[in-house]
mmCIF file of C-alpha atoms in Angstrom:
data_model
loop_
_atom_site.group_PDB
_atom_site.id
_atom_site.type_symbol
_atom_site.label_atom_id
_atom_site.label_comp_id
_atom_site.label_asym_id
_atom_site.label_seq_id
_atom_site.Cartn_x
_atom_site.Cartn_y
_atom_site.Cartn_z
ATOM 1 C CA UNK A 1436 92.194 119.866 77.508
ATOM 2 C CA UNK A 1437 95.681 117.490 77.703
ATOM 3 C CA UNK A 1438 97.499 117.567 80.753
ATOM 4 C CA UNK A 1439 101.130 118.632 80.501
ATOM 5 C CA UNK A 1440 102.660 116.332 82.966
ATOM 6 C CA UNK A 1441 105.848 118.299 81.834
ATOM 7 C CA UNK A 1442 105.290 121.692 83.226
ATOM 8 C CA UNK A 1443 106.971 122.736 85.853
ATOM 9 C CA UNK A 1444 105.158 122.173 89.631
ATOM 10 C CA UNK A 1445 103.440 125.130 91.168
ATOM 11 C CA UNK A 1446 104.758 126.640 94.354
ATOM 12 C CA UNK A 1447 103.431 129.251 96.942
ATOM 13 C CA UNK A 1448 102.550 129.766 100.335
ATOM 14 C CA UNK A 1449 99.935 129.918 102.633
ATOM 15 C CA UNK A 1450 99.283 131.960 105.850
ATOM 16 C CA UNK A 1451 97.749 130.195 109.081
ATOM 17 C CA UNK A 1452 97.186 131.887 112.005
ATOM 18 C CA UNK A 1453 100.430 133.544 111.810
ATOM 19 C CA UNK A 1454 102.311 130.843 110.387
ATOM 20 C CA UNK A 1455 103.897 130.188 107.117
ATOM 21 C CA UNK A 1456 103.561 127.093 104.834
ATOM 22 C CA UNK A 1457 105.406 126.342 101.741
ATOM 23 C CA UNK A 1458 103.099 124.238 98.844
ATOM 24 C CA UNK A 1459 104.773 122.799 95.548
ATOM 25 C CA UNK A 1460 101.672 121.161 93.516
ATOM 26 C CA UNK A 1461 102.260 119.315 89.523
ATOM 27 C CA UNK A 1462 102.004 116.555 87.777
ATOM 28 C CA UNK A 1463 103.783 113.825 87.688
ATOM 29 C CA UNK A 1464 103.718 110.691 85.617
ATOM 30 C CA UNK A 1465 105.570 108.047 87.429
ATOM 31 C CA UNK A 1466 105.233 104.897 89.152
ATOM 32 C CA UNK A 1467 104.393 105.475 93.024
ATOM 33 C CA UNK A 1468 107.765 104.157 94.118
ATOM 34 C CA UNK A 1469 109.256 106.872 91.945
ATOM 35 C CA UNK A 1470 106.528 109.479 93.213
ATOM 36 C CA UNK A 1471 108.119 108.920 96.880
ATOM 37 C CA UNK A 1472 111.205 110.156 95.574
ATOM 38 C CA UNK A 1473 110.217 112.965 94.077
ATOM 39 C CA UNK A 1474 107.811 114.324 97.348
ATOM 40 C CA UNK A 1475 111.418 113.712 99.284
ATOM 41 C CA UNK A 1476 113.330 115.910 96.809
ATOM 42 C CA UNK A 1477 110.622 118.716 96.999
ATOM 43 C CA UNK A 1478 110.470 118.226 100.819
ATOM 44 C CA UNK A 1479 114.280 118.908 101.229
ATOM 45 C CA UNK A 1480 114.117 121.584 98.055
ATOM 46 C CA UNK A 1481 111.526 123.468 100.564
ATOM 47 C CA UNK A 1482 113.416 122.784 103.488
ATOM 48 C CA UNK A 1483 116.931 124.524 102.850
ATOM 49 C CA UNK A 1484 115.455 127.133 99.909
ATOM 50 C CA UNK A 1485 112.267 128.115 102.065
ATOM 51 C CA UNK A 1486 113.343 127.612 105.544
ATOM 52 C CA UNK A 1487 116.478 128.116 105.574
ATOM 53 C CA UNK A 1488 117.871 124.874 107.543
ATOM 54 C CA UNK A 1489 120.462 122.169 106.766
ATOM 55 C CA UNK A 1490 118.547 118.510 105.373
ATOM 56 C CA UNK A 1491 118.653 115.593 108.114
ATOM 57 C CA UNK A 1492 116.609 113.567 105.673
ATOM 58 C CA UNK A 1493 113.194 111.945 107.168
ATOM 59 C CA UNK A 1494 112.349 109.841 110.275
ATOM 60 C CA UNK A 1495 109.794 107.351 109.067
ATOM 61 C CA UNK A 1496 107.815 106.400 111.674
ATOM 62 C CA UNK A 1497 106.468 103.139 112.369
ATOM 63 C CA UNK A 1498 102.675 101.310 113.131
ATOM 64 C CA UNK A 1499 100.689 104.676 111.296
ATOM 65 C CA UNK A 1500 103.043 107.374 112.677
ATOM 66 C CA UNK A 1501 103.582 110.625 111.651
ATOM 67 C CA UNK A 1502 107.234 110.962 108.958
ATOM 68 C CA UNK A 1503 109.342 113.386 110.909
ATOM 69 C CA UNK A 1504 111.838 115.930 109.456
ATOM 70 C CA UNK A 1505 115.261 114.868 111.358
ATOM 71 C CA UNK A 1506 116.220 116.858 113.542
ATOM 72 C CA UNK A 1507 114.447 119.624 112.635
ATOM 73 C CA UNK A 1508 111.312 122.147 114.603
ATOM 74 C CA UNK A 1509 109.640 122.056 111.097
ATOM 75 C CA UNK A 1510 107.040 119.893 109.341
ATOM 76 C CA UNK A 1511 106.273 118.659 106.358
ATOM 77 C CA UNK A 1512 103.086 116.565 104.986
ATOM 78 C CA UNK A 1513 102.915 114.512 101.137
ATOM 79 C CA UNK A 1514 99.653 113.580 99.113
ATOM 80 C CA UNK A 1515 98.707 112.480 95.442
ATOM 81 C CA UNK A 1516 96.063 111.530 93.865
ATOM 82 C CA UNK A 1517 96.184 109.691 90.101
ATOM 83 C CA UNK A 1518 99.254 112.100 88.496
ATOM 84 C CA UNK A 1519 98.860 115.339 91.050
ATOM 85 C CA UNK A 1520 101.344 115.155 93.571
ATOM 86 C CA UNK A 1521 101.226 118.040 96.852
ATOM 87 C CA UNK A 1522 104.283 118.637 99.101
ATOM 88 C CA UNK A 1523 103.397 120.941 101.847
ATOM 89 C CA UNK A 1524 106.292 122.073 104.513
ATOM 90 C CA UNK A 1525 106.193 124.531 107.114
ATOM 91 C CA UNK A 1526 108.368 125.668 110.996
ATOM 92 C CA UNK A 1527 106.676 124.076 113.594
ATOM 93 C CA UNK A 1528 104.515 121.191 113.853
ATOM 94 C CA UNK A 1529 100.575 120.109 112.910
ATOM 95 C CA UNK A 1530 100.951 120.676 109.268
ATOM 96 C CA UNK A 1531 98.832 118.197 106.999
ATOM 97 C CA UNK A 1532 98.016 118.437 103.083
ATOM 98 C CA UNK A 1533 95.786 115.971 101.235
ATOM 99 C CA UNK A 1534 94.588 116.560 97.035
ATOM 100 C CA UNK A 1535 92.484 114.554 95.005
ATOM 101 C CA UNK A 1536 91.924 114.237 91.699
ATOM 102 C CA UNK A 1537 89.433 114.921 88.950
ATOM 103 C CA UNK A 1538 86.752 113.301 88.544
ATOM 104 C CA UNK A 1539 86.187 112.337 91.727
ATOM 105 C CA UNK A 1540 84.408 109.055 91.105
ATOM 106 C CA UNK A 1541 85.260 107.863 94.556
ATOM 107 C CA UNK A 1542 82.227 109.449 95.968
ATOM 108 C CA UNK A 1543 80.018 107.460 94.466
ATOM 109 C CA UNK A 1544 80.278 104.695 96.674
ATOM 110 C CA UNK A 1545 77.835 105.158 99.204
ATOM 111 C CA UNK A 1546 80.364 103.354 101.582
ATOM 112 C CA UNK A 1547 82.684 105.995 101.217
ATOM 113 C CA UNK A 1548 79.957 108.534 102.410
ATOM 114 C CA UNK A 1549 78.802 106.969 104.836
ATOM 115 C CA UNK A 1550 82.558 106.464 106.368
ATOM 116 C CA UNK A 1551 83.655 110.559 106.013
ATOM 117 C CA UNK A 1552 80.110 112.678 106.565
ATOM 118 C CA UNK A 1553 79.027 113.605 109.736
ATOM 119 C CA UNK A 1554 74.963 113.526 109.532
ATOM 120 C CA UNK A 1555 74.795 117.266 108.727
ATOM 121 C CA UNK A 1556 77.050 116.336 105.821
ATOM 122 C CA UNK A 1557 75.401 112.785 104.766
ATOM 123 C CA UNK A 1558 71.835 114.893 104.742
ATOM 124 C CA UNK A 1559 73.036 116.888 102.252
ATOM 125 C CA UNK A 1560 75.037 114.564 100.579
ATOM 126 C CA UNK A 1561 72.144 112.331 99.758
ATOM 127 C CA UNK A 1562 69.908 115.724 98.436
ATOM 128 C CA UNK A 1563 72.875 116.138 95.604
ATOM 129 C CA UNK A 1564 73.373 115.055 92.479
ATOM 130 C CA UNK A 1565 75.680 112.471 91.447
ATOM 131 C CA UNK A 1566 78.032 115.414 89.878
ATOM 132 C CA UNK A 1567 77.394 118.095 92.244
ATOM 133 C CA UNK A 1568 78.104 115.382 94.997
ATOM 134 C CA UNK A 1569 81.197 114.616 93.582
ATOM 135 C CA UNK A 1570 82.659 118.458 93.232
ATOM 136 C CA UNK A 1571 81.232 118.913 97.062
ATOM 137 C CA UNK A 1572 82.665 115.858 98.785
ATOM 138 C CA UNK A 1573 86.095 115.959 97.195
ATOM 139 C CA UNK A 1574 86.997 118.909 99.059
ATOM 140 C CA UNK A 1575 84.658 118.004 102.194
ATOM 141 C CA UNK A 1576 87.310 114.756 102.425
ATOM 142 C CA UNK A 1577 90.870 116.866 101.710
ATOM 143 C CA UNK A 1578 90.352 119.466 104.164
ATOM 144 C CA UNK A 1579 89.284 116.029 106.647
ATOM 145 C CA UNK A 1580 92.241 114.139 105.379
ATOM 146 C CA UNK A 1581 94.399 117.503 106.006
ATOM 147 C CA UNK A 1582 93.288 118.091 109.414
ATOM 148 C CA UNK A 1583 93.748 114.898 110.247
ATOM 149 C CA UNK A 1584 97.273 114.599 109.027
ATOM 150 C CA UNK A 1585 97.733 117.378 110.869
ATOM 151 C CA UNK A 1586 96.759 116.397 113.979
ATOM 152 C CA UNK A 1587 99.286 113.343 113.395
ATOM 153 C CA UNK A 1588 95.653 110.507 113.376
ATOM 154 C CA UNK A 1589 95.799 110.355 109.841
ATOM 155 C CA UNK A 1590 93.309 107.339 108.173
ATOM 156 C CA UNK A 1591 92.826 106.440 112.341
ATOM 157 C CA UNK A 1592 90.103 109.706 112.787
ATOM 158 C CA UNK A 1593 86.852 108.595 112.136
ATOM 159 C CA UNK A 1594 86.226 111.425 109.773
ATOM 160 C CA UNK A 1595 82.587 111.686 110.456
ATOM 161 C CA UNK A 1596 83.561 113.547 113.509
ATOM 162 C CA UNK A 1597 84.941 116.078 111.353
ATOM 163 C CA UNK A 1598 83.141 118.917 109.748
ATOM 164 C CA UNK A 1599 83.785 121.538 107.377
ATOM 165 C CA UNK A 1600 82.285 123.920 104.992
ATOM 166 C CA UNK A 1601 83.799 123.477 102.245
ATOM 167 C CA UNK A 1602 82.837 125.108 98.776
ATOM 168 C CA UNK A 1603 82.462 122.882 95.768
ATOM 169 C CA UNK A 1604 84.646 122.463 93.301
ATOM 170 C CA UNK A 1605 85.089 124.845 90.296
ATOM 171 C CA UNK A 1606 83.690 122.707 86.593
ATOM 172 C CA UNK A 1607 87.318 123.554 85.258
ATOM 173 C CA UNK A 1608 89.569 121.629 88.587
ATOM 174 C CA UNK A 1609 91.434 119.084 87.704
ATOM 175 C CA UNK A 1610 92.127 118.473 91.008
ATOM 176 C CA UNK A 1611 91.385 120.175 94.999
ATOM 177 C CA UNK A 1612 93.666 120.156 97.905
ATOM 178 C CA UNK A 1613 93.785 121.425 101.251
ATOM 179 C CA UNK A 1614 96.934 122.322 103.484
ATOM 180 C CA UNK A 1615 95.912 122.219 107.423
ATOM 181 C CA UNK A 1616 97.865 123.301 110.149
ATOM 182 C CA UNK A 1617 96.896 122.369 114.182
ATOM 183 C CA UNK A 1618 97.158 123.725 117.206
ATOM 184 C CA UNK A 1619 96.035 124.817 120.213
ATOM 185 C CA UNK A 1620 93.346 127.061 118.943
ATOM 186 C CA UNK A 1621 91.671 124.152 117.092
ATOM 187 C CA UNK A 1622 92.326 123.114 113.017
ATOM 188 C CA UNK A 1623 92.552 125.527 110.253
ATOM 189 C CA UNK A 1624 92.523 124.431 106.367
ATOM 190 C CA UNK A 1625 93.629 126.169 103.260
ATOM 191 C CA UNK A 1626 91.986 125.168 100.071
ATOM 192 C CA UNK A 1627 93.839 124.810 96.439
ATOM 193 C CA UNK A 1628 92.191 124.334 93.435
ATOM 194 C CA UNK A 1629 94.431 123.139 90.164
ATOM 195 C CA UNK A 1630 92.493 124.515 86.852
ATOM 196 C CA UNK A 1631 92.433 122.943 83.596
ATOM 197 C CA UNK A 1632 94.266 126.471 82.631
ATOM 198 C CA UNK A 1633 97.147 125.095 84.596
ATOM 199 C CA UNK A 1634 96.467 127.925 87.548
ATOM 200 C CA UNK A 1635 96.117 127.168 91.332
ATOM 201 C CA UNK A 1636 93.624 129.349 92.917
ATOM 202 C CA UNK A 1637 93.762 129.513 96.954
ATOM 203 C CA UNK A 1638 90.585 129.665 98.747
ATOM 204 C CA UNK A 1639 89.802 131.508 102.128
ATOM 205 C CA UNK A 1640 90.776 129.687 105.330
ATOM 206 C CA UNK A 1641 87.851 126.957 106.700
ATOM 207 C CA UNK A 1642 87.596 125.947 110.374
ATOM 208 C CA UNK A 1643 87.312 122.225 110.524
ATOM 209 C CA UNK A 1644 84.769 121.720 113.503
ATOM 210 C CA UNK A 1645 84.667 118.248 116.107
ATOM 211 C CA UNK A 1646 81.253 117.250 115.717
ATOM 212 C CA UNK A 1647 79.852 116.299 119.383
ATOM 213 C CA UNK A 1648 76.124 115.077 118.581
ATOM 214 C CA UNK A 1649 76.067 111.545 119.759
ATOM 215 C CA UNK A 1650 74.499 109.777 116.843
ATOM 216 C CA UNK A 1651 76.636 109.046 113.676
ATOM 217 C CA UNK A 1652 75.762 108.562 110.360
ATOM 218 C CA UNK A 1653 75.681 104.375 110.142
#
């Protein structure tokens, strides 16, 4: 099936513990440079339609931190993989959002797995197919990403003290995501699925879990 980079994003929202998070998902066909402009344009669409405040524009912070809505007790969090772009804004703070792509080739490299499973996760990993690897990791590493954008660590977690239960993903995605939101209580994640139909589906909420045993997968 072609992709119609031309249709209109997806929007919605999510419920976490209470709180509310705005999504816009689509396609776009652009140059990264461009990309960044369009993410800002959805982030301050969301901002003053959704939430309801005046734009301050964005902090960008400096040596890996966290971008920061000016001004505002609100966050937002930006991710795209190949032509799928994910916006994700929400009041408060500890909201991430990571998506990936179809066909997940990535997780093929064995140094990739070996850098985001815990052991739990590399066990299984290595008892999967090459395909049915590929539709498991790709959301095992978005909800990770997520929670870790969340948390404000971003690339800086070592993901394999991360775990999650993640589902696989459907044979028709084009493309998984995951929206996170941290707090207190620990890290929650939300899981979208783009179809080839053009439809997002939303998944039930997943815990992601620290992982305390001492011995990581090497």
């Amino acid at each position: 099936m072609s992709r119609d980079t031309d249709a209109p994003p997806k929007r919605g929202i999510v419920h976490v513990r209470e709180r509310a998070v705005h999504w816009v998902l689509g396609r776009c066909d652009a140059p990264r440079r461009e990309l960044t402009h369009i993410a800002e344009r959805w982030v301050e669409d969301m901002v003053t339609r959704e939430l309801g405040l005046r734009w301050r524009g964005i902090d960008r912070g400096s040596g890996g931190e966290k971008p920061r809505l000016r001004g505002l007790d609100a966050d937002f969090s930006v991710s795209h993989s190949g032509d799928v772009l994910l916006v994700a804004v929400g009041a408060g703070d500890g909201i991430g959002a990571d998506v990936e792509a179809a066909p997940f080739t990535a997780f093929d490299s064995r140094a990739l797995r070996r850098r985001m499973c815990s052991p739990a996760e590399a066990a299984r990993s290595e008892s999967l197919d090459s395909l049915a690897r590929r539709r498991w990791l790709a959301p095992t590493w978005t909800a990770k990403e997520a929670a870790a954008k969340a948390t404000g660590e971003g690339l800086g977690r070592d993901f394999r003290t991360l775990e999650v239960s993640a589902a696989p993903a459907p044979d028709d995605a084009e493309a998984v995501c995951h929206i996170a939101v941290a707090d207190a209580s620990g890290i929650v994640a939300i899981p979208l699925i783009l179809r080839s139909a053009g439809s997002v589906l939303t998944g039930s909420p997943l815990t992601v879990r620290t992982v305390t045993e001492p011995r990581l997968a090497s």
